[in-house]
Amino acid sequence: WWQTCTPIDIDGDGDLDIVAGNFGLNSRLKASSKEPVKLYINDFDDNGSAEQVMTYYLKGEEICFSSKTQLEKRMPALKKKFLYAADFAKASVEDIFGKKKLSTAQQRYADHFANTVFINQGKLSFQPMILPDAVQYSTLKAIVSIPSAKPTILLAGNFYEYNVEIGRMDADQGNYLHMKAGKPVVTQVPNRVLAGQVRKMQPITVKGKQAYIIAKNNGSWQILQQ
């Protein structure tokens, strides 16, 4: 679930790499090529309109992301099919929606949630490198380059409006990113300046010195000075 991407020469070798913000790894949703998060789109209850059903894997089993109560709001027929929550909890995705409905549904997959840097290898080839754990605690929304002796990137994000099953993503407080010995290294921005829902960071000059104006969703503008 990519949120943003910025072409930047992060390793200082003269070509453009890509720093990409994603959903992050700090939620109950885990995704991989073998066990992706899936979205099925079909008219599951034959009412003339399509419903969306998201699933994920838990201990090797594909299960519904939405609760029984939430699914019943969109598909009331499920109330009669599964009178008790215990029965619903034991049912597979195929038991709930039917093999035919699932096989004929439009399907979308997500198999990579990590915030990632893609290192340019030349000839349109990029090597993905997952960023350190400190950058995976939340959704990454904003990326900006910082002029310095070694290429440095400022990262920030967070997103509060996910539903209750995911919970709000608010653990990121901003990080500086650079490469060291071919690996990404991060340092947290001090004083919680980048806590909150950062959406945009723009370089400006304040009294002849480099600074950054920080735009936050439902928050005041802030200035980060170097």
mmCIF file of C-alpha atoms in Angstrom:
data_model
loop_
_atom_site.group_PDB
_atom_site.id
_atom_site.type_symbol
_atom_site.label_atom_id
_atom_site.label_comp_id
_atom_site.label_asym_id
_atom_site.label_seq_id
_atom_site.Cartn_x
_atom_site.Cartn_y
_atom_site.Cartn_z
ATOM 1 C CA TRP A 1 0.000 0.000 0.000
ATOM 2 C CA TRP A 2 2.414 2.616 -1.274
ATOM 3 C CA GLN A 3 1.841 6.118 0.093
ATOM 4 C CA THR A 4 4.607 8.194 -1.487
ATOM 5 C CA CYS A 5 7.881 7.845 -3.365
ATOM 6 C CA THR A 6 10.737 10.234 -4.068
ATOM 7 C CA PRO A 7 13.665 9.840 -6.505
ATOM 8 C CA ILE A 8 16.853 10.746 -4.609
ATOM 9 C CA ASP A 9 20.516 9.787 -4.948
ATOM 10 C CA ILE A 10 20.663 8.288 -1.460
ATOM 11 C CA ASP A 11 23.956 6.413 -1.945
ATOM 12 C CA GLY A 12 25.785 9.294 -3.636
ATOM 13 C CA ASP A 13 26.851 7.365 -6.729
ATOM 14 C CA GLY A 14 25.408 9.840 -9.222
ATOM 15 C CA ASP A 15 22.179 8.095 -10.211
ATOM 16 C CA LEU A 16 18.683 8.343 -8.786
ATOM 17 C CA ASP A 17 17.457 5.827 -6.251
ATOM 18 C CA ILE A 18 13.890 5.676 -4.901
ATOM 19 C CA VAL A 19 12.811 6.150 -1.294
ATOM 20 C CA ALA A 20 9.273 4.808 -0.941
ATOM 21 C CA GLY A 21 6.762 5.220 1.875
ATOM 22 C CA ASN A 22 4.424 2.325 2.543
ATOM 23 C CA PHE A 23 1.850 1.120 5.082
ATOM 24 C CA GLY A 24 4.545 0.026 7.532
ATOM 25 C CA LEU A 25 4.930 -3.142 9.586
ATOM 26 C CA ASN A 26 3.288 -2.157 12.869
ATOM 27 C CA SER A 27 -0.198 -3.639 12.475
ATOM 28 C CA ARG A 28 -2.042 -6.946 12.594
ATOM 29 C CA LEU A 29 -1.912 -7.059 8.794
ATOM 30 C CA LYS A 30 1.143 -8.897 7.509
ATOM 31 C CA ALA A 31 1.761 -9.428 3.813
ATOM 32 C CA SER A 32 4.165 -11.508 1.749
ATOM 33 C CA SER A 33 4.239 -13.049 -1.708
ATOM 34 C CA LYS A 34 3.106 -16.378 -0.227
ATOM 35 C CA GLU A 35 0.516 -14.877 2.112
ATOM 36 C CA PRO A 36 -0.708 -11.577 0.626
ATOM 37 C CA VAL A 37 -3.467 -9.349 1.881
ATOM 38 C CA LYS A 38 -6.294 -9.793 -0.627
ATOM 39 C CA LEU A 39 -9.294 -7.755 -1.690
ATOM 40 C CA TYR A 40 -12.219 -9.598 -3.310
ATOM 41 C CA ILE A 41 -14.793 -7.540 -5.221
ATOM 42 C CA ASN A 42 -18.091 -9.179 -6.165
ATOM 43 C CA ASP A 43 -21.840 -9.078 -5.564
ATOM 44 C CA PHE A 44 -21.592 -11.612 -2.767
ATOM 45 C CA ASP A 45 -25.214 -11.349 -1.611
ATOM 46 C CA ASP A 46 -26.834 -10.922 -5.063
ATOM 47 C CA ASN A 47 -28.372 -7.564 -4.218
ATOM 48 C CA GLY A 48 -27.196 -5.888 -7.410
ATOM 49 C CA SER A 49 -24.215 -4.036 -5.956
ATOM 50 C CA ALA A 50 -20.647 -5.163 -5.436
ATOM 51 C CA GLU A 51 -19.124 -5.599 -1.999
ATOM 52 C CA GLN A 52 -15.461 -5.537 -1.038
ATOM 53 C CA VAL A 53 -14.060 -8.222 1.226
ATOM 54 C CA MET A 54 -10.514 -7.996 2.557
ATOM 55 C CA THR A 55 -8.670 -11.040 3.850
ATOM 56 C CA TYR A 56 -5.284 -11.765 5.361
ATOM 57 C CA TYR A 57 -3.391 -14.768 6.640
ATOM 58 C CA LEU A 58 -3.074 -15.784 10.266
ATOM 59 C CA LYS A 59 -1.047 -18.885 11.128
ATOM 60 C CA GLY A 60 -1.244 -19.984 7.505
ATOM 61 C CA GLU A 61 -5.022 -19.646 7.189
ATOM 62 C CA GLU A 62 -6.804 -17.020 5.101
ATOM 63 C CA ILE A 63 -9.368 -15.181 7.226
ATOM 64 C CA CYS A 64 -11.672 -12.177 6.891
ATOM 65 C CA PHE A 65 -10.333 -8.886 8.123
ATOM 66 C CA SER A 66 -13.767 -7.469 8.973
ATOM 67 C CA SER A 67 -15.690 -8.752 11.965
ATOM 68 C CA LYS A 68 -18.987 -10.625 11.713
ATOM 69 C CA THR A 69 -20.848 -7.472 12.779
ATOM 70 C CA GLN A 70 -19.203 -5.324 10.123
ATOM 71 C CA LEU A 71 -19.827 -7.839 7.346
ATOM 72 C CA GLU A 72 -23.481 -8.177 8.343
ATOM 73 C CA LYS A 73 -23.981 -4.428 7.941
ATOM 74 C CA ARG A 74 -23.056 -4.783 4.266
ATOM 75 C CA MET A 75 -24.460 -8.296 3.738
ATOM 76 C CA PRO A 76 -27.416 -8.885 6.102
ATOM 77 C CA ALA A 77 -27.927 -12.423 4.767
ATOM 78 C CA LEU A 78 -24.888 -13.512 6.765
ATOM 79 C CA LYS A 79 -26.914 -13.068 9.971
ATOM 80 C CA LYS A 80 -29.013 -16.104 9.048
ATOM 81 C CA LYS A 81 -26.111 -18.090 7.656
ATOM 82 C CA PHE A 82 -24.117 -17.730 10.871
ATOM 83 C CA LEU A 83 -26.373 -17.200 13.874
ATOM 84 C CA TYR A 84 -23.551 -17.461 16.378
ATOM 85 C CA ALA A 85 -20.182 -15.726 16.451
ATOM 86 C CA ALA A 86 -18.509 -19.018 17.360
ATOM 87 C CA ASP A 87 -19.735 -20.591 14.108
ATOM 88 C CA PHE A 88 -18.534 -17.610 12.097
ATOM 89 C CA ALA A 89 -15.128 -17.748 13.773
ATOM 90 C CA LYS A 90 -14.675 -21.380 12.736
ATOM 91 C CA ALA A 91 -15.763 -20.786 9.126
ATOM 92 C CA SER A 92 -13.256 -20.415 6.306
ATOM 93 C CA VAL A 93 -13.474 -17.596 3.769
ATOM 94 C CA GLU A 94 -14.861 -20.127 1.298
ATOM 95 C CA ASP A 95 -17.483 -21.260 3.841
ATOM 96 C CA ILE A 96 -18.631 -17.669 4.309
ATOM 97 C CA PHE A 97 -18.799 -16.479 0.714
ATOM 98 C CA GLY A 98 -18.809 -19.613 -1.416
ATOM 99 C CA LYS A 99 -16.190 -20.996 -3.779
ATOM 100 C CA LYS A 100 -17.916 -19.702 -6.931
ATOM 101 C CA LYS A 101 -18.283 -16.141 -5.645
ATOM 102 C CA LEU A 102 -14.633 -16.022 -4.654
ATOM 103 C CA SER A 103 -13.341 -17.531 -7.899
ATOM 104 C CA THR A 104 -15.358 -15.093 -10.043
ATOM 105 C CA ALA A 105 -14.527 -12.044 -7.928
ATOM 106 C CA GLN A 106 -12.086 -9.371 -8.975
ATOM 107 C CA GLN A 107 -9.001 -9.816 -6.840
ATOM 108 C CA ARG A 108 -6.338 -7.364 -5.739
ATOM 109 C CA TYR A 109 -3.213 -8.291 -3.802
ATOM 110 C CA ALA A 110 -0.762 -6.518 -1.510
ATOM 111 C CA ASP A 111 2.402 -8.439 -0.688
ATOM 112 C CA HIS A 112 4.825 -5.784 0.598
ATOM 113 C CA PHE A 113 4.079 -3.301 3.399
ATOM 114 C CA ALA A 114 7.604 -2.268 4.421
ATOM 115 C CA ASN A 115 8.944 1.248 3.958
ATOM 116 C CA THR A 116 11.717 0.648 1.455
ATOM 117 C CA VAL A 117 14.616 2.210 -0.427
ATOM 118 C CA PHE A 118 15.281 0.980 -3.969
ATOM 119 C CA ILE A 119 18.950 1.282 -4.908
ATOM 120 C CA ASN A 120 19.610 1.964 -8.582
ATOM 121 C CA GLN A 121 21.760 -0.813 -10.058
ATOM 122 C CA GLY A 122 21.700 0.604 -13.583
ATOM 123 C CA LYS A 123 19.938 -0.657 -16.705
ATOM 124 C CA LEU A 124 16.518 -0.060 -15.081
ATOM 125 C CA SER A 125 17.321 -2.486 -12.260
ATOM 126 C CA PHE A 126 16.669 -1.577 -8.608
ATOM 127 C CA GLN A 127 17.629 -3.468 -5.460
ATOM 128 C CA PRO A 128 14.994 -3.166 -2.697
ATOM 129 C CA MET A 129 16.312 -2.630 0.820
ATOM 130 C CA ILE A 130 13.829 -2.608 3.690
ATOM 131 C CA LEU A 131 14.412 0.353 5.983
ATOM 132 C CA PRO A 132 15.310 -0.228 9.668
ATOM 133 C CA ASP A 133 12.655 -1.053 12.264
ATOM 134 C CA ALA A 134 12.482 2.540 13.541
ATOM 135 C CA VAL A 135 10.944 3.561 10.203
ATOM 136 C CA GLN A 136 8.440 0.684 10.160
ATOM 137 C CA TYR A 137 6.377 1.718 13.190
ATOM 138 C CA SER A 138 3.928 3.737 11.118
ATOM 139 C CA THR A 139 2.773 4.737 7.656
ATOM 140 C CA LEU A 140 5.384 6.866 5.855
ATOM 141 C CA LYS A 141 3.842 9.880 4.119
ATOM 142 C CA ALA A 142 6.509 12.545 3.524
ATOM 143 C CA ILE A 143 10.087 12.437 2.210
ATOM 144 C CA VAL A 144 12.517 15.296 1.561
ATOM 145 C CA SER A 145 16.243 15.543 0.836
ATOM 146 C CA ILE A 146 18.557 17.435 3.222
ATOM 147 C CA PRO A 147 21.690 19.081 1.775
ATOM 148 C CA SER A 148 24.713 17.737 3.658
ATOM 149 C CA ALA A 149 28.180 16.258 3.178
ATOM 150 C CA LYS A 150 26.591 12.832 2.789
ATOM 151 C CA PRO A 151 23.167 12.313 1.197
ATOM 152 C CA THR A 152 20.556 12.500 3.967
ATOM 153 C CA ILE A 153 16.788 12.128 3.803
ATOM 154 C CA LEU A 154 14.139 13.368 6.217
ATOM 155 C CA LEU A 155 11.223 10.957 6.701
ATOM 156 C CA ALA A 156 7.878 11.441 8.459
ATOM 157 C CA GLY A 157 4.287 10.223 8.383
ATOM 158 C CA ASN A 158 1.516 8.723 10.563
ATOM 159 C CA PHE A 159 -2.158 8.227 9.761
ATOM 160 C CA TYR A 160 -4.946 8.361 12.349
ATOM 161 C CA GLU A 161 -8.034 7.573 10.257
ATOM 162 C CA TYR A 162 -7.706 3.815 9.819
ATOM 163 C CA ASN A 163 -10.658 1.855 11.163
ATOM 164 C CA VAL A 164 -10.716 0.367 14.641
ATOM 165 C CA GLU A 165 -9.452 -3.039 13.473
ATOM 166 C CA ILE A 166 -6.194 -1.502 12.249
ATOM 167 C CA GLY A 167 -6.011 1.276 14.798
ATOM 168 C CA ARG A 168 -4.388 4.632 14.275
ATOM 169 C CA MET A 169 -0.785 4.694 13.121
ATOM 170 C CA ASP A 170 0.886 7.324 15.320
ATOM 171 C CA ALA A 171 4.246 5.924 16.445
ATOM 172 C CA ASP A 172 6.479 7.770 13.974
ATOM 173 C CA GLN A 173 8.288 10.878 15.240
ATOM 174 C CA GLY A 174 10.416 11.547 12.176
ATOM 175 C CA ASN A 175 13.773 10.115 11.152
ATOM 176 C CA TYR A 176 16.912 11.064 9.278
ATOM 177 C CA LEU A 177 18.029 8.440 6.763
ATOM 178 C CA HIS A 178 21.442 7.926 5.179
ATOM 179 C CA MET A 179 23.498 5.043 3.828
ATOM 180 C CA LYS A 180 26.477 3.610 5.709
ATOM 181 C CA ALA A 181 28.597 0.768 4.330
ATOM 182 C CA GLY A 182 25.880 0.097 1.778
ATOM 183 C CA LYS A 183 23.070 -0.183 4.330
ATOM 184 C CA PRO A 184 20.317 2.261 5.358
ATOM 185 C CA VAL A 185 20.800 3.867 8.776
ATOM 186 C CA VAL A 186 18.258 6.047 10.603
ATOM 187 C CA THR A 187 18.407 8.539 13.472
ATOM 188 C CA GLN A 188 15.277 9.873 15.149
ATOM 189 C CA VAL A 189 14.483 13.577 14.888
ATOM 190 C CA PRO A 190 14.727 15.009 18.449
ATOM 191 C CA ASN A 191 12.062 16.843 20.468
ATOM 192 C CA ARG A 192 9.054 15.211 18.761
ATOM 193 C CA VAL A 193 8.913 17.981 16.159
ATOM 194 C CA LEU A 194 7.618 15.527 13.559
ATOM 195 C CA ALA A 195 5.088 13.752 15.774
ATOM 196 C CA GLY A 196 1.564 13.949 14.377
ATOM 197 C CA GLN A 197 0.197 13.402 10.882
ATOM 198 C CA VAL A 198 2.898 14.863 8.651
ATOM 199 C CA ARG A 199 1.784 15.225 5.043
ATOM 200 C CA LYS A 200 4.316 17.556 3.408
ATOM 201 C CA MET A 201 7.790 18.903 4.131
ATOM 202 C CA GLN A 202 9.210 21.758 2.085
ATOM 203 C CA PRO A 203 12.719 23.271 2.323
ATOM 204 C CA ILE A 204 12.874 27.014 3.047
ATOM 205 C CA THR A 205 15.520 29.510 4.150
ATOM 206 C CA VAL A 206 15.155 31.252 7.521
ATOM 207 C CA LYS A 207 17.658 34.046 8.268
ATOM 208 C CA GLY A 208 20.068 32.569 5.765
ATOM 209 C CA LYS A 209 19.881 29.064 7.227
ATOM 210 C CA GLN A 210 18.315 25.895 5.851
ATOM 211 C CA ALA A 211 14.992 24.972 7.431
ATOM 212 C CA TYR A 212 11.882 22.952 6.611
ATOM 213 C CA ILE A 213 8.252 23.908 6.870
ATOM 214 C CA ILE A 214 6.151 20.985 8.060
ATOM 215 C CA ALA A 215 2.488 20.586 7.091
ATOM 216 C CA LYS A 216 0.397 18.301 9.301
ATOM 217 C CA ASN A 217 -3.139 17.043 8.876
ATOM 218 C CA ASN A 218 -5.381 18.680 11.502
ATOM 219 C CA GLY A 219 -2.349 20.409 12.975
ATOM 220 C CA SER A 220 -0.420 23.669 12.887
ATOM 221 C CA TRP A 221 2.448 24.435 10.536
ATOM 222 C CA GLN A 222 5.847 23.894 12.123
ATOM 223 C CA ILE A 223 9.414 24.867 11.291
ATOM 224 C CA LEU A 224 12.311 22.434 11.613
ATOM 225 C CA GLN A 225 15.715 24.136 11.557
ATOM 226 C CA GLN A 226 18.991 22.361 10.948
#
